[in-house]
Structures are given as structure tokens and as C-alpha cells.
PDB file of C-alpha atoms in Angstrom:
ATOM      1  CA  TYR A   1     158.473 -42.777 131.958  1.00  0.00           C
ATOM      2  CA  GLU A   2     156.797 -46.175 131.760  1.00  0.00           C
ATOM      3  CA  GLU A   3     153.469 -44.563 131.765  1.00  0.00           C
ATOM      4  CA  LEU A   4     154.566 -42.312 128.942  1.00  0.00           C
ATOM      5  CA  LYS A   5     155.800 -45.334 127.015  1.00  0.00           C
ATOM      6  CA  LYS A   6     152.476 -47.042 127.543  1.00  0.00           C
ATOM      7  CA  ARG A   7     150.673 -43.940 126.452  1.00  0.00           C
ATOM      8  CA  VAL A   8     152.819 -43.606 123.289  1.00  0.00           C
ATOM      9  CA  ALA A   9     152.305 -47.318 122.550  1.00  0.00           C
ATOM     10  CA  SER A  10     148.607 -46.895 123.096  1.00  0.00           C
ATOM     11  CA  LEU A  11     148.525 -43.877 120.754  1.00  0.00           C
ATOM     12  CA  LYS A  12     150.542 -45.783 118.155  1.00  0.00           C
ATOM     13  CA  GLU A  13     148.120 -48.703 118.446  1.00  0.00           C
ATOM     14  CA  VAL A  14     145.139 -46.361 118.015  1.00  0.00           C
ATOM     15  CA  GLU A  15     146.862 -44.721 115.036  1.00  0.00           C
ATOM     16  CA  ARG A  16     147.630 -48.140 113.467  1.00  0.00           C
ATOM     17  CA  ALA A  17     144.013 -49.201 113.976  1.00  0.00           C
ATOM     18  CA  ASP A  18     142.860 -45.896 112.451  1.00  0.00           C
ATOM     19  CA  VAL A  19     145.221 -46.285 109.461  1.00  0.00           C
ATOM     20  CA  LYS A  20     144.107 -49.884 109.032  1.00  0.00           C
ATOM     21  CA  SER A  21     140.459 -48.782 109.193  1.00  0.00           C
ATOM     22  CA  ARG A  22     141.102 -46.009 106.626  1.00  0.00           C
ATOM     23  CA  LYS A  23     142.913 -48.474 104.365  1.00  0.00           C
ATOM     24  CA  GLU A  24     140.034 -50.927 104.605  1.00  0.00           C
ATOM     25  CA  GLU A  25     137.593 -48.119 103.819  1.00  0.00           C
ATOM     26  CA  ALA A  26     139.764 -47.040 100.851  1.00  0.00           C
ATOM     27  CA  VAL A  27     139.861 -50.639  99.583  1.00  0.00           C
ATOM     28  CA  LYS A  28     136.070 -50.861  99.890  1.00  0.00           C
ATOM     29  CA  GLU A  29     135.680 -47.547  98.058  1.00  0.00           C
ATOM     30  CA  ALA A  30     138.126 -48.641  95.355  1.00  0.00           C
ATOM     31  CA  ALA A  31     136.224 -51.915  94.964  1.00  0.00           C
ATOM     32  CA  GLU A  32     132.958 -49.987  94.708  1.00  0.00           C
ATOM     33  CA  VAL A  33     134.471 -47.623  92.115  1.00  0.00           C
ATOM     34  CA  TYR A  34     135.768 -50.625  90.146  1.00  0.00           C
ATOM     35  CA  ARG A  35     132.355 -52.291  90.333  1.00  0.00           C
ATOM     36  CA  VAL A  36     130.583 -49.133  89.164  1.00  0.00           C
ATOM     37  CA  LYS A  37     133.090 -48.636  86.324  1.00  0.00           C
ATOM     38  CA  ALA A  38     132.663 -52.264  85.282  1.00  0.00           C
ATOM     39  CA  GLU A  39     128.877 -51.873  85.409  1.00  0.00           C
ATOM     40  CA  LEU A  40     129.054 -48.683  83.329  1.00  0.00           C
ATOM     41  CA  ALA A  41     131.337 -50.385  80.818  1.00  0.00           C
ATOM     42  CA  ALA A  42     128.914 -53.328  80.589  1.00  0.00           C
ATOM     43  CA  ARG A  43     125.986 -50.950  80.105  1.00  0.00           C
ATOM     44  CA  GLY A  44     127.995 -49.085  77.474  1.00  0.00           C
ATOM     45  CA  LYS A  45     128.613 -52.340  75.621  1.00  0.00           C
ATOM     46  CA  GLU A  46     124.934 -53.278  75.911  1.00  0.00           C
ATOM     47  CA  ASN A  47     123.932 -49.844  74.633  1.00  0.00           C
ATOM     48  CA  ASP A  48     126.417 -50.129  71.759  1.00  0.00           C
ATOM     49  CA  ALA A  49     125.025 -53.554  70.918  1.00  0.00           C
ATOM     50  CA  ARG A  50     121.453 -52.218  71.053  1.00  0.00           C
ATOM     51  CA  LEU A  51     122.411 -49.244  68.916  1.00  0.00           C
ATOM     52  CA  THR A  52     124.114 -51.485  66.375  1.00  0.00           C
ATOM     53  CA  SER A  53     121.099 -53.780  66.350  1.00  0.00           C
ATOM     54  CA  ALA A  54     118.727 -50.827  65.949  1.00  0.00           C
ATOM     55  CA  ARG A  55     120.811 -49.403  63.091  1.00  0.00           C
ATOM     56  CA  LYS A  56     120.829 -52.791  61.413  1.00  0.00           C
ATOM     57  CA  ALA A  57     117.044 -53.067  61.806  1.00  0.00           C
ATOM     58  CA  VAL A  58     116.580 -49.569  60.375  1.00  0.00           C
ATOM     59  CA  ASP A  59     118.870 -50.399  57.448  1.00  0.00           C
ATOM     60  CA  GLN A  60     116.942 -53.620  56.785  1.00  0.00           C
ATOM     61  CA  ALA A  61     113.606 -51.812  57.010  1.00  0.00           C
ATOM     62  CA  THR A  62     114.880 -49.105  54.650  1.00  0.00           C
ATOM     63  CA  GLU A  63     116.100 -51.723  52.207  1.00  0.00           C
ATOM     64  CA  ARG A  64     112.800 -53.612  52.432  1.00  0.00           C
ATOM     65  CA  SER A  65     110.875 -50.374  51.946  1.00  0.00           C
ATOM     66  CA  GLN A  66     112.991 -49.493  48.910  1.00  0.00           C
ATOM     67  CA  ARG A  67     112.398 -52.949  47.396  1.00  0.00           C
ATOM     68  CA  MET A  68     108.652 -52.603  47.989  1.00  0.00           C
ATOM     69  CA  ARG A  69     108.663 -49.116  46.470  1.00  0.00           C
ATOM     70  CA  THR A  70     110.562 -50.344  43.422  1.00  0.00           C
ATOM     71  CA  HIS A  71     108.166 -53.284  43.108  1.00  0.00           C
ATOM     72  CA  TYR A  72     105.066 -51.071  43.349  1.00  0.00           C
ATOM     73  CA  GLU A  73     106.525 -48.512  40.939  1.00  0.00           C
ATOM     74  CA  GLU A  74     107.173 -51.322  38.434  1.00  0.00           C
ATOM     75  CA  GLN A  75     103.610 -52.584  38.927  1.00  0.00           C
ATOM     76  CA  LEU A  76     102.341 -49.047  38.390  1.00  0.00           C
ATOM     77  CA  ARG A  77     104.364 -48.721  35.160  1.00  0.00           C
ATOM     78  CA  ARG A  78     103.010 -52.050  33.890  1.00  0.00           C
ATOM     79  CA  MET A  79      99.439 -51.111  34.788  1.00  0.00           C
ATOM     80  CA  GLN A  80      99.835 -47.679  33.174  1.00  0.00           C
ATOM     81  CA  SER A  81     101.199 -49.352  30.042  1.00  0.00           C
ATOM     82  CA  LYS A  82      98.236 -51.750  29.967  1.00  0.00           C
ATOM     83  CA  LEU A  83      95.868 -48.839  30.545  1.00  0.00           C
ATOM     84  CA  ASP A  84      97.454 -46.881  27.702  1.00  0.00           C
ATOM     85  CA  GLN A  85      97.173 -49.928  25.392  1.00  0.00           C
ATOM     86  CA  THR A  86      93.557 -50.493  26.408  1.00  0.00           C
ATOM     87  CA  HIS A  87      92.787 -46.798  25.911  1.00  0.00           C
ATOM     88  CA  GLY A  88      94.348 -46.978  22.431  1.00  0.00           C
ATOM     89  CA  ARG A  89      92.307 -50.062  21.568  1.00  0.00           C
ATOM     90  CA  LEU A  90      89.179 -48.407  22.932  1.00  0.00           C
ATOM     91  CA  GLU A  91      89.776 -45.345  20.758  1.00  0.00           C
ATOM     92  CA  ALA A  92      90.312 -47.587  17.729  1.00  0.00           C
ATOM     93  CA  VAL A  93      87.078 -49.471  18.477  1.00  0.00           C
ATOM     94  CA  ALA A  94      85.245 -46.170  18.969  1.00  0.00           C
ATOM     95  CA  GLN A  95      86.542 -44.879  15.647  1.00  0.00           C
ATOM     96  CA  THR A  96      85.586 -48.140  13.925  1.00  0.00           C
ATOM     97  CA  ALA A  97      82.128 -48.012  15.516  1.00  0.00           C
ATOM     98  CA  ALA A  98      81.688 -44.374  14.462  1.00  0.00           C
ATOM     99  CA  ALA A  99      82.764 -45.207  10.925  1.00  0.00           C
ATOM    100  CA  ALA A 100      80.419 -48.227  10.848  1.00  0.00           C
ATOM    101  CA  ALA A 101      77.548 -46.090  12.195  1.00  0.00           C
ATOM    102  CA  ALA A 102      78.239 -43.398   9.581  1.00  0.00           C
ATOM    103  CA  GLU A 103      78.368 -46.064   6.852  1.00  0.00           C
ATOM    104  CA  ALA A 104      75.124 -47.635   8.108  1.00  0.00           C
ATOM    105  CA  GLU A 105      73.468 -44.204   8.167  1.00  0.00           C
ATOM    106  CA  GLU A 106      74.687 -43.565   4.616  1.00  0.00           C
ATOM    107  CA  ARG A 107      73.293 -46.946   3.476  1.00  0.00           C
ATOM    108  CA  ARG A 108      69.984 -46.205   5.167  1.00  0.00           C
ATOM    109  CA  ARG A 109      69.792 -42.833   3.434  1.00  0.00           C
ATOM    110  CA  ASP A 110      70.633 -44.463   0.111  1.00  0.00           C
ATOM    111  CA  GLU A 111      67.958 -47.121   0.700  1.00  0.00           C
ATOM    112  CA  VAL A 112      65.386 -44.454   1.676  1.00  0.00           C
ATOM    113  CA  ALA A 113      66.299 -42.412  -1.407  1.00  0.00           C
ATOM    114  CA  GLU A 114      66.053 -45.495  -3.622  1.00  0.00           C
ATOM    115  CA  THR A 115      62.733 -46.495  -2.069  1.00  0.00           C
ATOM    116  CA  THR A 116      61.469 -42.920  -2.452  1.00  0.00           C
ATOM    117  CA  ALA A 117      62.583 -42.871  -6.100  1.00  0.00           C
ATOM    118  CA  ARG A 118      60.860 -46.227  -6.793  1.00  0.00           C
ATOM    119  CA  THR A 119      57.737 -45.062  -5.009  1.00  0.00           C
ATOM    120  CA  ASN A 120      57.688 -41.816  -6.994  1.00  0.00           C
ATOM    121  CA  HIS A 121      58.268 -43.741 -10.225  1.00  0.00           C
ATOM    122  CA  ARG A 122      55.432 -46.172  -9.381  1.00  0.00           C
ATOM    123  CA  GLU A 123      53.130 -43.250  -8.497  1.00  0.00           C
ATOM    124  CA  GLU A 124      53.940 -41.692 -11.852  1.00  0.00           C
ATOM    125  CA  GLN A 125      53.184 -45.004 -13.590  1.00  0.00           C
ATOM    126  CA  LEU A 126      49.906 -45.373 -11.709  1.00  0.00           C
ATOM    127  CA  ALA A 127      48.983 -41.742 -12.445  1.00  0.00           C
ATOM    128  CA  GLY A 128      49.731 -42.360 -16.122  1.00  0.00           C
ATOM    129  CA  GLU A 129      47.552 -45.462 -16.146  1.00  0.00           C
ATOM    130  CA  LEU A 130      44.750 -43.637 -14.382  1.00  0.00           C
ATOM    131  CA  ALA A 131      44.946 -40.820 -16.880  1.00  0.00           C
ATOM    132  CA  ARG A 132      44.630 -43.325 -19.727  1.00  0.00           C
ATOM    133  CA  LEU A 133      41.524 -44.838 -18.230  1.00  0.00           C
TER     134      LEU A 133
END
């Protein structure tokens, strides 16, 4: 009977040690699970922060790009307006130059005609004088 008692006590001791060992292992596993969950949560927060930062950077870049586009479109409108004004002035100058050239050509023709008429008149006078001599 004593030996049986010792054996039962020994088995109980082994079982207690086994339970204690399993509990310690479960605590270690639970701690590891907690650590991993905490690490994942921290990474999730970091990723959320990065994503928020990236979205903010994209929004800022988009806004900056839109401002630049608006600025360049305004510059283009101003330049086109100046070009249109310059083109209008150039056409006016070209028309004025063409009119002046036509007027100068008309004056030259009139002068040539007048000179021709005077020359013809003088030739007639000289021919008349020669005929009298």
C-alpha cells in the first residue's frame, strides 16, 4: 500500500510538473502572440501614417501642378493676346506700306508722264524752230 501511495504521489508530482510545464509553454505562446499582435498593430499604424503622408504628398503635388498649369495657361493667353495685337499692327503696317508704295508708284508715273509731256512739247518747239530756220 505504501508503495502504491508513493507511486500515486510520484505520478501526481509528474502530472503537476507536466501541467506546470504546459502552463509555462502556454504563457510563453500567449506572450509571443501578444508581441506579434502588438508588432502588427504598430506596423499597421506605421503603414497608415505612411499612406496618409503619401496621400498628402500626392494632394500637394496635384495642387502644385494645377497652380502651375493655371499659371502657364494664363501666360499662354497673355502671349496669344500680345501675338494677336502684334499681328494686327503688322497687318496695319503692311497695308500702310502697300498704300504708300502704290501712292509712290502713282506719283512716279505722274512724274514720268509730266516729264514725257514736257519733253514732247520741247521737241515740238525745237522741231518748229528748226523748220523756221
